[in-house]
mmCIF file of C-alpha atoms in Angstrom:
data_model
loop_
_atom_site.group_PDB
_atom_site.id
_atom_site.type_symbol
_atom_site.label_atom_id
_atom_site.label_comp_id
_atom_site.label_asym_id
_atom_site.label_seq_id
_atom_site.Cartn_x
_atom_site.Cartn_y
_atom_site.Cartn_z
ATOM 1 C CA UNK A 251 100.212 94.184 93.031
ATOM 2 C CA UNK A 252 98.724 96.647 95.429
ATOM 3 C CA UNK A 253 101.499 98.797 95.665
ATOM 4 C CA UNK A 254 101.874 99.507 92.153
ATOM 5 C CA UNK A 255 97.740 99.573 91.607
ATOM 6 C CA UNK A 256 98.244 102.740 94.328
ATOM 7 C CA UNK A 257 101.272 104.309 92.363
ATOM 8 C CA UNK A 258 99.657 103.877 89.018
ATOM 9 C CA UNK A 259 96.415 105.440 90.197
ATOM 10 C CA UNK A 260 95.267 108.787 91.254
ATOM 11 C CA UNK A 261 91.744 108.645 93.122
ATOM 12 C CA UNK A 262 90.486 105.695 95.276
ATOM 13 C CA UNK A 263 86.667 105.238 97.064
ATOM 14 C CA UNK A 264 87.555 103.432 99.885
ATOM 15 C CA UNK A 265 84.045 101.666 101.488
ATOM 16 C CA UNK A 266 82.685 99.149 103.784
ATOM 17 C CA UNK A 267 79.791 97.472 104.940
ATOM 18 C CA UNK A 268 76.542 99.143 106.179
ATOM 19 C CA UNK A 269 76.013 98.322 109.628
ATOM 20 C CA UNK A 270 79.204 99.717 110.214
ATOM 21 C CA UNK A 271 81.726 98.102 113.265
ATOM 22 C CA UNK A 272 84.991 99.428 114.768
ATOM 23 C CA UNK A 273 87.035 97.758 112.404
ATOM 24 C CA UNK A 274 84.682 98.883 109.029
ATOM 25 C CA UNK A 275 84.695 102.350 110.383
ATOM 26 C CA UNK A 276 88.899 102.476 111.795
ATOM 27 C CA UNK A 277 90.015 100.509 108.207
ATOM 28 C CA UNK A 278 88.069 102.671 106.079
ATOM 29 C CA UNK A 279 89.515 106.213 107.812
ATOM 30 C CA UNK A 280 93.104 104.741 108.177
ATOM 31 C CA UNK A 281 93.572 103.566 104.642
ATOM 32 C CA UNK A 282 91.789 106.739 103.584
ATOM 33 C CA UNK A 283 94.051 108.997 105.431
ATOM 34 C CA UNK A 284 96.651 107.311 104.723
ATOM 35 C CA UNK A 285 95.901 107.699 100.593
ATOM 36 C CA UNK A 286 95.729 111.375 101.538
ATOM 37 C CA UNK A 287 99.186 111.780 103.271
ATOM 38 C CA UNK A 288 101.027 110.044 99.891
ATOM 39 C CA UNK A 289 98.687 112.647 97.679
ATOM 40 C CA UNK A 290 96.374 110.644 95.928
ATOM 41 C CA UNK A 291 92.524 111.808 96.180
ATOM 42 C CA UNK A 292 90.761 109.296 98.578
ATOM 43 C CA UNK A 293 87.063 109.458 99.889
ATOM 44 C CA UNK A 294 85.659 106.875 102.498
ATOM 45 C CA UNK A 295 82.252 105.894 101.941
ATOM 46 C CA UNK A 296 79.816 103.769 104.186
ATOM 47 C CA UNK A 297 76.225 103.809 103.270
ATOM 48 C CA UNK A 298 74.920 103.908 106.805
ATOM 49 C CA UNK A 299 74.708 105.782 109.610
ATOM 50 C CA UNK A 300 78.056 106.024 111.363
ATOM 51 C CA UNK A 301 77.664 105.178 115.465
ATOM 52 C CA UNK A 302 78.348 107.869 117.996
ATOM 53 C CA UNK A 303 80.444 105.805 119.888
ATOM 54 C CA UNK A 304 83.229 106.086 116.948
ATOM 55 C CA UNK A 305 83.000 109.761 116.101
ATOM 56 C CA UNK A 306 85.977 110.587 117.910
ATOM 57 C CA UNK A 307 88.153 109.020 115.323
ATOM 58 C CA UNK A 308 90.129 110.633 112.959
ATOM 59 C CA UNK A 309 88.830 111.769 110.072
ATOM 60 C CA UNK A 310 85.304 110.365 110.742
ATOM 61 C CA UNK A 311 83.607 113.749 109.888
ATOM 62 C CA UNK A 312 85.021 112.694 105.927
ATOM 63 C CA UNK A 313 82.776 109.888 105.904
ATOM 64 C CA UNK A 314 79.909 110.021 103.072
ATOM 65 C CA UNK A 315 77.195 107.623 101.937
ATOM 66 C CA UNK A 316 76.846 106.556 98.271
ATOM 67 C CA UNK A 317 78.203 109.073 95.466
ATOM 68 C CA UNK A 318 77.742 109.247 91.997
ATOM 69 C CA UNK A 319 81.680 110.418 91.428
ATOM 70 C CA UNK A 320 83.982 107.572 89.386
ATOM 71 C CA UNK A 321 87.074 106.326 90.997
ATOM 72 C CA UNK A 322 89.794 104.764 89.372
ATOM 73 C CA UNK A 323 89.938 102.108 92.412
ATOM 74 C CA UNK A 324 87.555 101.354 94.641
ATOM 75 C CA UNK A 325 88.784 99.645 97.396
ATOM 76 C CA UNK A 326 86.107 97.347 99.657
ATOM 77 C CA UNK A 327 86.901 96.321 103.434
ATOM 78 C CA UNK A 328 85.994 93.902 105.520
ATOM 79 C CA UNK A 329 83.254 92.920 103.280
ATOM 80 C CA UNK A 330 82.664 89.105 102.447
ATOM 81 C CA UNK A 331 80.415 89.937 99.616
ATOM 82 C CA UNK A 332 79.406 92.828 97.607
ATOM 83 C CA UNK A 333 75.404 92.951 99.275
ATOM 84 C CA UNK A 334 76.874 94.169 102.262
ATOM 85 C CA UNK A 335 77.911 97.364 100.720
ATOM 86 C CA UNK A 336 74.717 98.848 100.522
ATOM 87 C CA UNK A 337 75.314 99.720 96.600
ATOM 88 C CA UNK A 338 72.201 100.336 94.537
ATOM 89 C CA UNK A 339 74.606 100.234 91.085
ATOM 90 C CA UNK A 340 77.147 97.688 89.805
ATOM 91 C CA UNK A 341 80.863 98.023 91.424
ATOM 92 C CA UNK A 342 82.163 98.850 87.664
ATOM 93 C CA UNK A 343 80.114 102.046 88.056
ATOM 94 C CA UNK A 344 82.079 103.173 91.194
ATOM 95 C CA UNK A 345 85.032 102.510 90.554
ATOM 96 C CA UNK A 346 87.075 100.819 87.357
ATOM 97 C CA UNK A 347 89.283 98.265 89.593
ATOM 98 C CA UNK A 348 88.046 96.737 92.423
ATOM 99 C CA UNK A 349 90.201 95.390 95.188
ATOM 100 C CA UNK A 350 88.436 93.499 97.817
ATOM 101 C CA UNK A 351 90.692 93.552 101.182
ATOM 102 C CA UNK A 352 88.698 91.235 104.233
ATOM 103 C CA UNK A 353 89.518 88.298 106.427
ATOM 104 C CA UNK A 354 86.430 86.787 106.667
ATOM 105 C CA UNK A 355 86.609 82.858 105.678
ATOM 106 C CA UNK A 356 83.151 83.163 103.534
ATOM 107 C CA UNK A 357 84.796 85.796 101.586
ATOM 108 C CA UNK A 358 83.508 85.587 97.756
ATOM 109 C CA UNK A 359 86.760 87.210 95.975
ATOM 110 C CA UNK A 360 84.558 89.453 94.357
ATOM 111 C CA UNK A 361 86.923 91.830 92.929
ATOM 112 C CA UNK A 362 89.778 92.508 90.620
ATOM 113 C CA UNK A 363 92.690 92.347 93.348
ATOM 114 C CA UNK A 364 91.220 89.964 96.329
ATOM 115 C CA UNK A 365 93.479 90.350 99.534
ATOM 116 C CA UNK A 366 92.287 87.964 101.844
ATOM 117 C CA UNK A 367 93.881 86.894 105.094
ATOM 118 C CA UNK A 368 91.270 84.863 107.450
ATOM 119 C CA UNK A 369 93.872 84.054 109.777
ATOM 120 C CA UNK A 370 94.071 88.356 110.334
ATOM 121 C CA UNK A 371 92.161 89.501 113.473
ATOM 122 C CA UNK A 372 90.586 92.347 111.950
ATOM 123 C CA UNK A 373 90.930 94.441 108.252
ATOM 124 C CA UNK A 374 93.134 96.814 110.471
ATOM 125 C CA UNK A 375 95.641 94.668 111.436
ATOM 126 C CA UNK A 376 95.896 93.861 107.191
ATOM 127 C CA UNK A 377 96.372 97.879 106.862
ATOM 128 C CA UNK A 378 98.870 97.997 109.232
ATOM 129 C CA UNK A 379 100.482 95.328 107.508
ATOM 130 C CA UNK A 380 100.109 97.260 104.052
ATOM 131 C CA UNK A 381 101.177 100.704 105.468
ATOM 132 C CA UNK A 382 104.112 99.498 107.451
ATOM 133 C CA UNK A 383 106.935 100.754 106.153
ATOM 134 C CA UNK A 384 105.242 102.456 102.905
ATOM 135 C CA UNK A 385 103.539 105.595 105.214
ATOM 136 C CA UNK A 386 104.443 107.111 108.278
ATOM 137 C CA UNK A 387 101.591 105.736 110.479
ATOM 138 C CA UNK A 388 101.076 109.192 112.524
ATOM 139 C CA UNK A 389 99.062 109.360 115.472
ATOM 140 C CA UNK A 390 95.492 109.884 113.616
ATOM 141 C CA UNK A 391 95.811 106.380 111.103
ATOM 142 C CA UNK A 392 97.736 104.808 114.055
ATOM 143 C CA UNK A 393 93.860 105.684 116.319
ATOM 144 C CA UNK A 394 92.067 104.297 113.819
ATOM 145 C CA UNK A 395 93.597 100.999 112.967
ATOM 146 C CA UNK A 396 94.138 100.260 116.864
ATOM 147 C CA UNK A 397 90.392 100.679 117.202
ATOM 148 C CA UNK A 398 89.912 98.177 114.063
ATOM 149 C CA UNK A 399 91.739 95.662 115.827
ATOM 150 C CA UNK A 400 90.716 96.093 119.648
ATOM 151 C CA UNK A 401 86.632 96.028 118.437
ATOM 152 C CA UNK A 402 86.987 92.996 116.345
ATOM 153 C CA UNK A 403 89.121 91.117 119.168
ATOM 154 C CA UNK A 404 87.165 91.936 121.874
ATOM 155 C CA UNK A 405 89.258 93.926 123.782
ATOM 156 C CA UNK A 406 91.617 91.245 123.267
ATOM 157 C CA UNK A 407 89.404 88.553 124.718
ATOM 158 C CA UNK A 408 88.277 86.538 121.550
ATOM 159 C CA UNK A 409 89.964 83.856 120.281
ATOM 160 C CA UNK A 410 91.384 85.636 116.860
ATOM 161 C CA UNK A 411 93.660 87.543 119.213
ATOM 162 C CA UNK A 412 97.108 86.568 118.351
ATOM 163 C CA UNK A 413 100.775 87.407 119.033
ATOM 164 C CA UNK A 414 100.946 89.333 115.682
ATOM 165 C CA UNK A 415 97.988 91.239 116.776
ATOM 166 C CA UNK A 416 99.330 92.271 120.445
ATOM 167 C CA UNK A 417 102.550 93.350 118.550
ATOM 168 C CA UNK A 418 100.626 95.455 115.941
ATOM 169 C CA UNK A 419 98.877 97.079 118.834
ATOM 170 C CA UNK A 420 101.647 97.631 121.114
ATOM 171 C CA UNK A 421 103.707 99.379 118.127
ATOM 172 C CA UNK A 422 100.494 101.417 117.971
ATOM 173 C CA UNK A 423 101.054 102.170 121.852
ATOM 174 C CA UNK A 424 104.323 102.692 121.060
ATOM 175 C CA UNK A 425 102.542 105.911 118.803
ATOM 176 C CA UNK A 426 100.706 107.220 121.786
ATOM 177 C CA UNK A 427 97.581 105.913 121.585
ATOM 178 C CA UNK A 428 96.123 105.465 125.438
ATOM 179 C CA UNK A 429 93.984 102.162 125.478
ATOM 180 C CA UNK A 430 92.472 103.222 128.362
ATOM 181 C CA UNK A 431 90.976 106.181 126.279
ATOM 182 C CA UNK A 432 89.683 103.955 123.057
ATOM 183 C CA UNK A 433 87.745 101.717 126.063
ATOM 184 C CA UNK A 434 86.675 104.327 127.193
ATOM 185 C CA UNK A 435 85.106 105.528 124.020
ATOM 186 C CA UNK A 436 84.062 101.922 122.201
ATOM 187 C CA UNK A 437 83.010 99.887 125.313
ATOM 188 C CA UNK A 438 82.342 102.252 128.379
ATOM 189 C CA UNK A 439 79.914 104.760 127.200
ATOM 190 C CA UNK A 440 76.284 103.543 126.845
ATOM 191 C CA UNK A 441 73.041 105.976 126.031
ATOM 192 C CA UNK A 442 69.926 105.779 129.035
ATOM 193 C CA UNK A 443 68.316 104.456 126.291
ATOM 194 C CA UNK A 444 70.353 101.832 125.544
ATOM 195 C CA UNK A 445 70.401 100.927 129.146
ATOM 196 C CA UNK A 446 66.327 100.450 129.058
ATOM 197 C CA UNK A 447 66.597 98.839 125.870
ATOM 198 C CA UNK A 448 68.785 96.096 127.732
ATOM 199 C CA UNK A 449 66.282 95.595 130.654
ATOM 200 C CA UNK A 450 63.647 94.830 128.393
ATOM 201 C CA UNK A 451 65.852 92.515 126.134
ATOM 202 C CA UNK A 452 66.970 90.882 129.503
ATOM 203 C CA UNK A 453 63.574 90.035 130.628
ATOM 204 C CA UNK A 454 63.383 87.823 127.522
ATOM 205 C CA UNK A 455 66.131 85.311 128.008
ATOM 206 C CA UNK A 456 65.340 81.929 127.386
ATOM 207 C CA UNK A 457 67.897 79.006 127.967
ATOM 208 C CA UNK A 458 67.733 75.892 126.025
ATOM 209 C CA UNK A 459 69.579 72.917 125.126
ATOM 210 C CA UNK A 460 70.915 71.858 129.127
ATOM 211 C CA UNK A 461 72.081 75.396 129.340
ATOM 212 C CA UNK A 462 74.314 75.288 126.243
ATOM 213 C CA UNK A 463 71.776 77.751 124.291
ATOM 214 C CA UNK A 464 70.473 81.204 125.422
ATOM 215 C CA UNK A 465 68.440 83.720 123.535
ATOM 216 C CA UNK A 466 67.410 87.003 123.731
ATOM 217 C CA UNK A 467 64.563 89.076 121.914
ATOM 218 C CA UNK A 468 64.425 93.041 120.940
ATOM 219 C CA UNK A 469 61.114 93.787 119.402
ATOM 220 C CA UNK A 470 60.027 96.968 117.399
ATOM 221 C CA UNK A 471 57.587 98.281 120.828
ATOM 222 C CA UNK A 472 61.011 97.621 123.025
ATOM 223 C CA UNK A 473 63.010 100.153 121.088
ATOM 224 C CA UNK A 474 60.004 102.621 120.633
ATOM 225 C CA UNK A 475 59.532 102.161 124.300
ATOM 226 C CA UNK A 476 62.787 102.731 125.297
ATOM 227 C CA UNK A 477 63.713 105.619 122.786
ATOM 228 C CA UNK A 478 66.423 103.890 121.377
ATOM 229 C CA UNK A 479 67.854 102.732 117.407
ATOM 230 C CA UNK A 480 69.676 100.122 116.177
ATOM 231 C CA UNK A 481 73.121 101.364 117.667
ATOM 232 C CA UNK A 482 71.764 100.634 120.929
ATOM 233 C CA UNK A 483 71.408 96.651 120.207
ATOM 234 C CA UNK A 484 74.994 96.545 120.025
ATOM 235 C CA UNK A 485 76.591 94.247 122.994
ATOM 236 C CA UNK A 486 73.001 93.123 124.482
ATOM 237 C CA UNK A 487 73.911 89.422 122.907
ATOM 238 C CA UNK A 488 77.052 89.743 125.170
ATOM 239 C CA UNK A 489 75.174 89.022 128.249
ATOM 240 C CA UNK A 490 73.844 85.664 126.829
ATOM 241 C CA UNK A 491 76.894 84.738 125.427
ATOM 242 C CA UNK A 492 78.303 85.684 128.909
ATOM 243 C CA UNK A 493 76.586 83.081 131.252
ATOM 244 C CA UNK A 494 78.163 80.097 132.968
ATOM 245 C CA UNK A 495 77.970 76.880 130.537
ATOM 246 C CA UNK A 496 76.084 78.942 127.301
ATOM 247 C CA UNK A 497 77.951 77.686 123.784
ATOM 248 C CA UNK A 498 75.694 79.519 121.855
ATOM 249 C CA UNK A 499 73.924 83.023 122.252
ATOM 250 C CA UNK A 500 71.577 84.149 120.088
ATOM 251 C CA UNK A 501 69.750 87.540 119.610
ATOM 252 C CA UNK A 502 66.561 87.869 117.906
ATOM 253 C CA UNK A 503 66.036 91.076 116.473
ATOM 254 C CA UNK A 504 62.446 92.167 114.676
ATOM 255 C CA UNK A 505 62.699 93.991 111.643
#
């Protein structure tokens, strides 16, 4: 059903979630480029600000927020329900079909084609899936999708990891992508800011529960004091989740 919706039909938005991750931000650009490479007119959308940390992948510069233009698909990632698009109109006014590709288990199969795998590690690894063997996966759509799946695994570490995955991304190697450059990129390159941002937040950890529970707290003053934005918040709940016996980490964030 896909596969003829993309033959039948000339221009596609393809969008995510605001709030945007590695594997919003590498899905959206790979399926976009790859729309692109077969000729049909494709335009990634994400109506928030796009992290520095993944402007070095392919096609990233492409990325828009919300447009007024009519698609005949529009084509949502990684998004359990429409809210997290950041829409202020209906879908229908976007785009006439929607098809609704995620792999979250809370997904609300809110649109006309719903492809959802919550057994997949990421959306990449379902793009992969959906390219393979329709489009040469070149070197650009081959950076992004390895950077969907390695963010939403945890560099492999989480518990979604699975032998489909590590065979998706050494195909991927197989391309030339260099892991050590993507860790480099996603999860070795922090601001100064984001570094003081973290020693306040640290100062604030509370365990609970015998140990099982710890929290963390990033105030409004903390990231005025520290210079830094909502970009920099990203991995502070690590180090709580991190520590000997913890089940649960929790990060409190003041809006």
């Amino acid at each position: 059903a896909f596969y003829e919706l993309v033959e039948k039909n000339k221009s596609f938005m393809i969008a995510s979630h605001v709030a945007p991750d590695g594997d919003s931000i590498g899905s959206v650009l790979a399926l976009t480029l790859a729309l692109q490479k077969i000729g049909k007119k494709a335009v990634p959308v994400i109506n928030d600000d796009i992290p520095e940390k993944y402007k070095f992948l392919p096609g990233s510069d492409l990325i828009v927020k919300e447009t007024s233009a009519n698609y005949d698909v529009l084509i949502a990632l990684d998004c359990g329900d429409i809210e997290r698009l950041g829409f202020d109109k209906q879908l229908k006014e976007y785009g006439a079909i929607v098809v609704n590709i995620d792999h979250h288990k809370s997904n609300s199969y809110f649109g006309d084609l719903n492809l959802v795998d919550s057994n997949a590690s990421s959306v990449g690894e379902m793009i992969y899936q959906l390219l393979d063997g329709k489009v040469q996966i070149d070197y650009d759509i081959a950076l992004n999708i390895y950077t969907s799946i390695i963010t939403d695994t945890g560099s492999i570490r989480y518990s979604n990891t699975t032998p489909l995955s590590l065979k998706i991304l050494a195909k991927l190697v197989d391309k030339g992508i260099r892991p050590d450059y993507v860790s480099r990129q996603v999860f070795e390159r922090r601001s100064l800011a984001s570094i003081k941002l973290l020693k306040s937040a640290l100062s604030t950890l509370e365990i609970l529960a015998d140990g099982k529970i710890a929290s963390l707290l990033i105030t409004q003053d903390m990231l005025k004091v520290a210079q830094a934005n909502e970009e920099d918040t990203n991995g502070i709940i690590n180090y709580a989740r991190e520590i000997d016996g913890v089940e649960v980490a929790v990060l409190f964030k003041e809006n």
